mmCIF file of N, CA, C and O in Angstrom:
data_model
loop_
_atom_site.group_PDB
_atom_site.id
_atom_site.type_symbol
_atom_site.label_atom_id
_atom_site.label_comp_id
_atom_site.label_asym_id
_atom_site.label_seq_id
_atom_site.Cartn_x
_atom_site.Cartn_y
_atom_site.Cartn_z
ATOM 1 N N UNK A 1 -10.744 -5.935 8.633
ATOM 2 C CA UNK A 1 -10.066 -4.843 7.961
ATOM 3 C C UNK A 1 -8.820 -5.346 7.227
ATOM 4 O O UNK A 1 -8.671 -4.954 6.070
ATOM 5 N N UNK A 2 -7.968 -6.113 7.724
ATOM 6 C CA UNK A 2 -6.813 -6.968 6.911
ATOM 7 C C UNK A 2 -7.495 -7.674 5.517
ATOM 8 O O UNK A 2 -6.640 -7.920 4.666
ATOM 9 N N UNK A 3 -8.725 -7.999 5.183
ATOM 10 C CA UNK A 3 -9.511 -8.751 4.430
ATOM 11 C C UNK A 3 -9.553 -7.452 3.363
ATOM 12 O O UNK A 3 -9.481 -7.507 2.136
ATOM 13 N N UNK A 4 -9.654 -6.594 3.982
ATOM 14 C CA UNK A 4 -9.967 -5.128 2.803
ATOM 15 C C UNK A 4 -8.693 -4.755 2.386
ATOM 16 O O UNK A 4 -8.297 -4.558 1.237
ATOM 17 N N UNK A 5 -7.903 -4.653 3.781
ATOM 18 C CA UNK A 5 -6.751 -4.228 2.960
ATOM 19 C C UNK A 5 -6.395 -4.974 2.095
ATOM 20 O O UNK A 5 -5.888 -4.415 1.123
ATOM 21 N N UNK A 6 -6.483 -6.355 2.055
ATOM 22 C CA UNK A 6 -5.673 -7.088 0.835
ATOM 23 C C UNK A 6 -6.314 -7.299 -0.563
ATOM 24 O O UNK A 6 -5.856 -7.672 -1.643
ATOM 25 N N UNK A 7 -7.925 -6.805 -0.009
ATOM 26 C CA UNK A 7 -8.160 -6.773 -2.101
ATOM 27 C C UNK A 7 -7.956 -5.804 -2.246
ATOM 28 O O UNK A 7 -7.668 -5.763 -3.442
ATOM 29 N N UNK A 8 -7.822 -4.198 -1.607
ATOM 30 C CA UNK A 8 -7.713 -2.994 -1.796
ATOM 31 C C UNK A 8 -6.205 -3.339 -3.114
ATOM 32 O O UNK A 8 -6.044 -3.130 -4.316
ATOM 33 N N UNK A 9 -5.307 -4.009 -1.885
ATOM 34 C CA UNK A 9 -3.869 -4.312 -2.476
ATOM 35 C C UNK A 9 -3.930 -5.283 -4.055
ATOM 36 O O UNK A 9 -3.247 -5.011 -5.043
ATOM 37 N N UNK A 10 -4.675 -6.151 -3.981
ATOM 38 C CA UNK A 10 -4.689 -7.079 -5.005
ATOM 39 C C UNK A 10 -5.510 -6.171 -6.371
ATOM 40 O O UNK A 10 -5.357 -6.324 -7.583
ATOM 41 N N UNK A 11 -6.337 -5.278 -5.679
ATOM 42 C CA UNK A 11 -6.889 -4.515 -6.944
ATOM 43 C C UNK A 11 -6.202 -3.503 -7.893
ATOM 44 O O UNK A 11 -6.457 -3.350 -9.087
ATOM 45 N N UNK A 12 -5.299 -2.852 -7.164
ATOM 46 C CA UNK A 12 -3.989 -1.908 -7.372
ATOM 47 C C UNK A 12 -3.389 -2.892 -8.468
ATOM 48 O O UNK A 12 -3.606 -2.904 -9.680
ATOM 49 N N UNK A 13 -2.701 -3.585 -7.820
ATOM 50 C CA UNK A 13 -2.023 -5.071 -8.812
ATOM 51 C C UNK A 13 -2.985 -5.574 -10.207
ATOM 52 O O UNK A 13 -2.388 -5.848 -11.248
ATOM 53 N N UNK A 14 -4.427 -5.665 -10.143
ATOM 54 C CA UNK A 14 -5.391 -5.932 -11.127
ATOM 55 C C UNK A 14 -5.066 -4.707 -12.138
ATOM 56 O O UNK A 14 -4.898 -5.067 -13.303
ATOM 57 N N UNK A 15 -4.954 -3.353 -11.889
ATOM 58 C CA UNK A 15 -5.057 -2.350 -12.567
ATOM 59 C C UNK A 15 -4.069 -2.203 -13.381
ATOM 60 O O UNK A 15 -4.153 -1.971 -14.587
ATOM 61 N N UNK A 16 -2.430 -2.426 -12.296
ATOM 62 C CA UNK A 16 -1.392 -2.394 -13.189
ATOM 63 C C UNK A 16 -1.455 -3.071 -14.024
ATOM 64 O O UNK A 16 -1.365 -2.450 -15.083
ATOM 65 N N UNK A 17 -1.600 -4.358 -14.179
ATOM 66 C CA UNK A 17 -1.771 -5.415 -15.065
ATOM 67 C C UNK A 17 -2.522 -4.635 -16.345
ATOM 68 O O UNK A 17 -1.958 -4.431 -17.420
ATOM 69 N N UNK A 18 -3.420 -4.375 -16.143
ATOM 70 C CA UNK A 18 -4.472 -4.211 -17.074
ATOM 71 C C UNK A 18 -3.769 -2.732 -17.700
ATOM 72 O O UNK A 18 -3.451 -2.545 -18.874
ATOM 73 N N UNK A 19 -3.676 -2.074 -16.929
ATOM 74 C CA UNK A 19 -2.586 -0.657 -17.541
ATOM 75 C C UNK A 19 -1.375 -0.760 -18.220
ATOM 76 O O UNK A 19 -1.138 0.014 -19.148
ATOM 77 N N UNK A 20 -0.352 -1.856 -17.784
ATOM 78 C CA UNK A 20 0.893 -1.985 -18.547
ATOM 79 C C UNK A 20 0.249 -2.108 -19.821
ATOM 80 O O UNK A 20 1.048 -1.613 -20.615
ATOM 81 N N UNK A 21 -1.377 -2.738 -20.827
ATOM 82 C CA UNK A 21 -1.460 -3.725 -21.538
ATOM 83 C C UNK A 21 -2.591 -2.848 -22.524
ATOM 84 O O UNK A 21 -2.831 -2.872 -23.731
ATOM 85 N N UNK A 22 -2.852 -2.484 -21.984
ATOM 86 C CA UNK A 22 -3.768 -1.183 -22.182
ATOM 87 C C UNK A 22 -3.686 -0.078 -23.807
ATOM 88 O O UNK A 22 -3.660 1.097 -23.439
ATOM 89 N N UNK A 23 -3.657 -0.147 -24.873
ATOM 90 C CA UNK A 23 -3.092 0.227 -25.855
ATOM 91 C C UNK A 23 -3.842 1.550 -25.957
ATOM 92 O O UNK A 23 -3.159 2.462 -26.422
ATOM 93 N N UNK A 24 -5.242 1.894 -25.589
ATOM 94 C CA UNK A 24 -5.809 3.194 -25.746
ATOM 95 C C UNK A 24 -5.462 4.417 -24.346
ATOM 96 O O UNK A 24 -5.466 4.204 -23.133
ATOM 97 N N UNK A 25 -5.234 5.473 -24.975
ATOM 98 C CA UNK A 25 -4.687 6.122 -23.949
ATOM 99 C C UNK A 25 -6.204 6.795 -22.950
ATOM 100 O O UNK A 25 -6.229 6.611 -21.733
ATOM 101 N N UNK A 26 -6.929 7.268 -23.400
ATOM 102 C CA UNK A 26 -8.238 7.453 -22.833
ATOM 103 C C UNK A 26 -8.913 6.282 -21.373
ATOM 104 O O UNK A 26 -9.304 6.604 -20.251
ATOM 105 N N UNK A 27 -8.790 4.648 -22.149
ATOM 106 C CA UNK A 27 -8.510 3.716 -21.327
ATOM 107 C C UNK A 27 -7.330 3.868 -20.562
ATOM 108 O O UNK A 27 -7.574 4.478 -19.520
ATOM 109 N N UNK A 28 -6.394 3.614 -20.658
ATOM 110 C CA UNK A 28 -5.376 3.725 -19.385
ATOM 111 C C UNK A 28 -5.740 5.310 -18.380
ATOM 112 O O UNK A 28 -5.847 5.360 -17.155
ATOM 113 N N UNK A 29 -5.819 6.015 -18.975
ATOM 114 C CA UNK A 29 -6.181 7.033 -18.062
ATOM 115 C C UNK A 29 -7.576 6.794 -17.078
ATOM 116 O O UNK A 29 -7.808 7.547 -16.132
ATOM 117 N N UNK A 30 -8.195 5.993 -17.326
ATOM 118 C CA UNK A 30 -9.577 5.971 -16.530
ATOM 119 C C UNK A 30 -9.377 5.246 -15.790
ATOM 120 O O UNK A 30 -10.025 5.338 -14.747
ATOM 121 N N UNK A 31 -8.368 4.130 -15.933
ATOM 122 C CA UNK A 31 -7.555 3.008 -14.813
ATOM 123 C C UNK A 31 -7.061 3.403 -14.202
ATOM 124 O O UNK A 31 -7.400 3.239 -13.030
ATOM 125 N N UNK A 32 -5.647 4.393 -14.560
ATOM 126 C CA UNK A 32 -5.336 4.760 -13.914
ATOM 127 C C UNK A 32 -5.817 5.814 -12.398
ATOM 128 O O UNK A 32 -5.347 5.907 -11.264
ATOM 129 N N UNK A 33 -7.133 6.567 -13.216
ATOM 130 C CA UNK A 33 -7.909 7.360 -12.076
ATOM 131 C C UNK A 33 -8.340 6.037 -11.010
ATOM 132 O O UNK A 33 -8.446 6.242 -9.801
ATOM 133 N N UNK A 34 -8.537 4.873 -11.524
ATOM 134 C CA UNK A 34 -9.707 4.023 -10.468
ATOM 135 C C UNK A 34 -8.281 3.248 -9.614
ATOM 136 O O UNK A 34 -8.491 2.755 -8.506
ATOM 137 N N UNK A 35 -7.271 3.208 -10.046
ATOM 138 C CA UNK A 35 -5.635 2.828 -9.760
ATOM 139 C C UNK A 35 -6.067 3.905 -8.200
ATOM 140 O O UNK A 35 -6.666 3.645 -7.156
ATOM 141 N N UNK A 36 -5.317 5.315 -8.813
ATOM 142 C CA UNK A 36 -5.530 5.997 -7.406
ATOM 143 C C UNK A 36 -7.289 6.205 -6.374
ATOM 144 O O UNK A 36 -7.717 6.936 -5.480
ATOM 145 N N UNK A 37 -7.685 5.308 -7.033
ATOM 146 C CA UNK A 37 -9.311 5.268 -5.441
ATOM 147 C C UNK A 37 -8.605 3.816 -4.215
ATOM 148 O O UNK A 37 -8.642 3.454 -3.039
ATOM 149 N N UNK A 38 -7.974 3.420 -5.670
ATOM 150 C CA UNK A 38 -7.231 2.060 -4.787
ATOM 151 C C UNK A 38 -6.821 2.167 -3.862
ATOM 152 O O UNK A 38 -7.069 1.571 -2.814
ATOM 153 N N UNK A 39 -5.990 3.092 -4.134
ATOM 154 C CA UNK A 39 -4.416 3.921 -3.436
ATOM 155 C C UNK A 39 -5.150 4.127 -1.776
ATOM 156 O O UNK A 39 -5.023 3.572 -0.684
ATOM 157 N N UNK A 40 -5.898 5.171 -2.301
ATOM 158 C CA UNK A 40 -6.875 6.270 -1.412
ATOM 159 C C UNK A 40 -6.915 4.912 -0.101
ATOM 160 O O UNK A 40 -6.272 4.920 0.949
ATOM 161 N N UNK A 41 -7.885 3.819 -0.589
ATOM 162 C CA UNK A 41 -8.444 3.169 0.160
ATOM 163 C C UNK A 41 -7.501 2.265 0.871
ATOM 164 O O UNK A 41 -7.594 1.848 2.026
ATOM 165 N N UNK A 42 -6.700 2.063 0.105
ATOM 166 C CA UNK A 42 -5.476 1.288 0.598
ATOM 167 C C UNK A 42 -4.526 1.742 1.834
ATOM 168 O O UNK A 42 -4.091 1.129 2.809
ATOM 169 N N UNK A 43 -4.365 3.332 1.290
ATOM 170 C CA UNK A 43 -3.955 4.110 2.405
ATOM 171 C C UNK A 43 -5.152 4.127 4.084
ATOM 172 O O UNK A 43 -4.942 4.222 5.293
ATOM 173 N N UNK A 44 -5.942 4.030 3.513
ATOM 174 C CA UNK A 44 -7.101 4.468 4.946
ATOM 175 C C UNK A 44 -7.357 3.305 5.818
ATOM 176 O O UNK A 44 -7.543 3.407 7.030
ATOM 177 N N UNK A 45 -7.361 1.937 5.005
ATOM 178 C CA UNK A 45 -7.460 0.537 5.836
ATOM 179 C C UNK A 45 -5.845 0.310 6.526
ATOM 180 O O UNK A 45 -5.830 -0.188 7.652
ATOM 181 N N UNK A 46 -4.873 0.563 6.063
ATOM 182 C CA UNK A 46 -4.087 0.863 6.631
ATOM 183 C C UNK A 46 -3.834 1.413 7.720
ATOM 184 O O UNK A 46 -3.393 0.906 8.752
ATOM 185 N N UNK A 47 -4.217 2.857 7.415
ATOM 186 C CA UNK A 47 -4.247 3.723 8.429
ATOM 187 C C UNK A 47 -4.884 3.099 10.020
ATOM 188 O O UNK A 47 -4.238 3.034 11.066
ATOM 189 N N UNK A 48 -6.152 2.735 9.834
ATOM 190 C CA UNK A 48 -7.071 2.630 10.982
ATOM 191 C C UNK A 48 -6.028 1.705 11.366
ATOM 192 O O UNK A 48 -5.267 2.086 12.255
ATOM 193 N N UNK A 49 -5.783 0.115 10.667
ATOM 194 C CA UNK A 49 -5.237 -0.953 11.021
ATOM 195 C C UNK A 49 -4.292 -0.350 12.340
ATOM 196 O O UNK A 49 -4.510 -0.627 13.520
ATOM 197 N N UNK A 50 -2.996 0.700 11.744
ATOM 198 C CA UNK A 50 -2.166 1.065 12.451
ATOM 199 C C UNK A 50 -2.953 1.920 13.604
ATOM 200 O O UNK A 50 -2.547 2.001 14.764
ATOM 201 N N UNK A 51 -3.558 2.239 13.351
ATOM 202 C CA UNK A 51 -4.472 2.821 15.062
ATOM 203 C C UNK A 51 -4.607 2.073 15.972
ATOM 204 O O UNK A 51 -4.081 2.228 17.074
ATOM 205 N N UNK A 52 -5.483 0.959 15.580
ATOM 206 C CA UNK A 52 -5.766 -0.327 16.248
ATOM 207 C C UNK A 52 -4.685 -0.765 17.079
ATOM 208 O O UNK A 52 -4.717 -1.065 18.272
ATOM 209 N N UNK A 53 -3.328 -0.754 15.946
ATOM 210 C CA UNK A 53 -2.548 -2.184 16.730
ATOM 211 C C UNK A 53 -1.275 -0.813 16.602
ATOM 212 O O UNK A 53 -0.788 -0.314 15.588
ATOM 213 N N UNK A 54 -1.028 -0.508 18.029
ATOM 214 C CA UNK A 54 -0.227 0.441 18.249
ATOM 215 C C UNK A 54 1.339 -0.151 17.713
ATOM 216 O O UNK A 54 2.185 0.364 16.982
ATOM 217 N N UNK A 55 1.292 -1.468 18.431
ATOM 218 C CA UNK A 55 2.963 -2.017 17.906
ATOM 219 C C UNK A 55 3.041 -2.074 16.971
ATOM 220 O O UNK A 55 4.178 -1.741 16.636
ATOM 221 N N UNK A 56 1.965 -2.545 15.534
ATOM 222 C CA UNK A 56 2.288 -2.168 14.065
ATOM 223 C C UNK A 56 2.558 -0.721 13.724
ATOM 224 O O UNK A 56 3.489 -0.539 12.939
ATOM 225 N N UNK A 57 2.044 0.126 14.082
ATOM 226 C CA UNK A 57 2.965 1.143 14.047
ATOM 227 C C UNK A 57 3.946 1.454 14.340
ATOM 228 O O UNK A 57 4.429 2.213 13.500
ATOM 229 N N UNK A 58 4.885 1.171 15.566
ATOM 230 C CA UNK A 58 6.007 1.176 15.902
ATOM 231 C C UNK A 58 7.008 0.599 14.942
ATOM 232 O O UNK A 58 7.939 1.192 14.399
ATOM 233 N N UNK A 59 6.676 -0.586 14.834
ATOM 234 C CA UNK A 59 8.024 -1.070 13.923
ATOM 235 C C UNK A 59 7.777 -0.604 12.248
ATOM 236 O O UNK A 59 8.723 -0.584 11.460
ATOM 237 N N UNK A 60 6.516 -0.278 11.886
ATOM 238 C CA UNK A 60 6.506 0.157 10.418
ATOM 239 C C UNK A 60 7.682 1.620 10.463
ATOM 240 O O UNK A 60 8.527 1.923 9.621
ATOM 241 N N UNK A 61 7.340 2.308 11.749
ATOM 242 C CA UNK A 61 7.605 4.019 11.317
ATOM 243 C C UNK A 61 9.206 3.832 11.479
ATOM 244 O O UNK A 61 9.892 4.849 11.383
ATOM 245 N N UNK A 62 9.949 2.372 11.761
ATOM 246 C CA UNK A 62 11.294 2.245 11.526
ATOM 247 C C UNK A 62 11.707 1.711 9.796
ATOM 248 O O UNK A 62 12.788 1.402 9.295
ATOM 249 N N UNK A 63 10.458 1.774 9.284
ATOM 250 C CA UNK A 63 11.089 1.070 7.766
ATOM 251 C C UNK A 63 9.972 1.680 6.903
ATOM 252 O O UNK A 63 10.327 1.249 5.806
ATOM 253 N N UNK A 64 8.876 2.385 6.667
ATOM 254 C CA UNK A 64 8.377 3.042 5.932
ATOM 255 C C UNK A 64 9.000 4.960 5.931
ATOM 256 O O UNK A 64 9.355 5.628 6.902
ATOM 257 N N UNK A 65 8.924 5.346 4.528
ATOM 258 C CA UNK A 65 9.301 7.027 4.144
ATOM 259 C C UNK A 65 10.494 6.776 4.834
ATOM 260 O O UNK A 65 10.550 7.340 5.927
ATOM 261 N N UNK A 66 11.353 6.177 4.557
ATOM 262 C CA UNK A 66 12.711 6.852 4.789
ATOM 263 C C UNK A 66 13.679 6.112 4.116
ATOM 264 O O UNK A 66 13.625 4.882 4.112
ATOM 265 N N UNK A 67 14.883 6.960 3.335
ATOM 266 C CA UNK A 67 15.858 6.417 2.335
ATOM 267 C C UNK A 67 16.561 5.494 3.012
ATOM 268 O O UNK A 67 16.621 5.328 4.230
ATOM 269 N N UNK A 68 17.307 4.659 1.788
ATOM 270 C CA UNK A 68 18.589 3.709 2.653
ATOM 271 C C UNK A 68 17.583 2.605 2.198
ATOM 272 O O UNK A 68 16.515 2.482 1.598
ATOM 273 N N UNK A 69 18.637 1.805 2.894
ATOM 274 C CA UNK A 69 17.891 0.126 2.571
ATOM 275 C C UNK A 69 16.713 -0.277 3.408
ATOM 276 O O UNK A 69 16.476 -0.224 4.615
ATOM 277 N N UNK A 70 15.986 -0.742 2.244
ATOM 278 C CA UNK A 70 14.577 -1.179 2.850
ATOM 279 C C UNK A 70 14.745 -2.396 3.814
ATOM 280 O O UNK A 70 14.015 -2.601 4.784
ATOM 281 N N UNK A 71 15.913 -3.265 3.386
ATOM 282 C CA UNK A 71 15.917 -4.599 4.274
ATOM 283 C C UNK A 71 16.668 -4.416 5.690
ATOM 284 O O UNK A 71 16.306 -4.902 6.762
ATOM 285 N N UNK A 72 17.741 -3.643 5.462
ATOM 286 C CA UNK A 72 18.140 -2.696 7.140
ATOM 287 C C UNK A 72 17.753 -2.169 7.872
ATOM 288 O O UNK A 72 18.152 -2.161 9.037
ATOM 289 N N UNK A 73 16.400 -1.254 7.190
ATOM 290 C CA UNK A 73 15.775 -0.675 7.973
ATOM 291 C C UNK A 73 14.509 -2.018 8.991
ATOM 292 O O UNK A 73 14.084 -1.923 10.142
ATOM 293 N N UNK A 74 14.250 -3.166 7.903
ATOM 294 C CA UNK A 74 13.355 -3.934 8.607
ATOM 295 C C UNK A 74 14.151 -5.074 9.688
ATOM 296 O O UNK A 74 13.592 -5.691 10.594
ATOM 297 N N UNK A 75 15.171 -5.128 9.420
ATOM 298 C CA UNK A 75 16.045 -5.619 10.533
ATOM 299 C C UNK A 75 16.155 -4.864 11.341
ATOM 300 O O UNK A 75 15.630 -5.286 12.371
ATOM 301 N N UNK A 76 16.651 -3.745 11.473
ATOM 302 C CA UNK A 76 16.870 -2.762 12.668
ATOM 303 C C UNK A 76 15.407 -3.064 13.452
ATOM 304 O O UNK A 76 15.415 -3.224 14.673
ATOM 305 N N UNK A 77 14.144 -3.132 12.678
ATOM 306 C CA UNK A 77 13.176 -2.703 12.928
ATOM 307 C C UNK A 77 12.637 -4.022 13.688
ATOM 308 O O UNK A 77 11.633 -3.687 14.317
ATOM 309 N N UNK A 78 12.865 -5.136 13.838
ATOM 310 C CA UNK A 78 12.471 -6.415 14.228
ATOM 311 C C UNK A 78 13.727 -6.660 15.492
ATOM 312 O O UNK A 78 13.486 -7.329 16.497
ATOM 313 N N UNK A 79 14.968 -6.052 15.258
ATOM 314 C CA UNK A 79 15.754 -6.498 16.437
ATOM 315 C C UNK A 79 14.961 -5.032 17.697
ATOM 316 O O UNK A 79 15.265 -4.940 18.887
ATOM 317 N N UNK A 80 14.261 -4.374 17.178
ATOM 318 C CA UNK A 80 13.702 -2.661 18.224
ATOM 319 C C UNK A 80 12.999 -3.593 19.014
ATOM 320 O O UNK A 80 12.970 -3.431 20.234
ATOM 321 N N UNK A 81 12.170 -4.982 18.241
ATOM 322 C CA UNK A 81 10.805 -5.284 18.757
ATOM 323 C C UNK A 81 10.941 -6.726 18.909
ATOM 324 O O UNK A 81 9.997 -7.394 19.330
#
């Protein structure tokens, strides 16, 4: 599942690429739709991942959705664990 998540991730990245560059708007819009299946899937291999491995959840839910610094929050979040 880490194997999925990371082309899920690398495909997202393929799209932007191809979307920043993209000069027809019809084209970027159809990327962009296949952009969010990325998303979708990206979110769900995720998801399970964090089912699986209870302590990856723990220290993510100290540094994911919430304002302030991203690098404080992952310190706070590594001295928790």
């Amino acid at each position: 599942m880490i194997a999925s998540l990371t082309e899920e991730a690398e495909a997202i990245g393929w799209y932007a690429q191809r979307i920043a560059v993209e000069k027809d708007r019809t084209a970027r819009g159809i990327m962009k739709n296949a952009q969010r299946e990325e998303f979708k899937h990206f979110g769900m291999d995720l998801e399970f991942l964090l089912r699986a491995t209870p302590e990856w959840r723990e220290i993510l839910k100290a540094i994911l959705f919430r304002s302030g610094d991203i690098v404080e929050h992952g310190e706070e979040a590594e001295e928790e664990h």
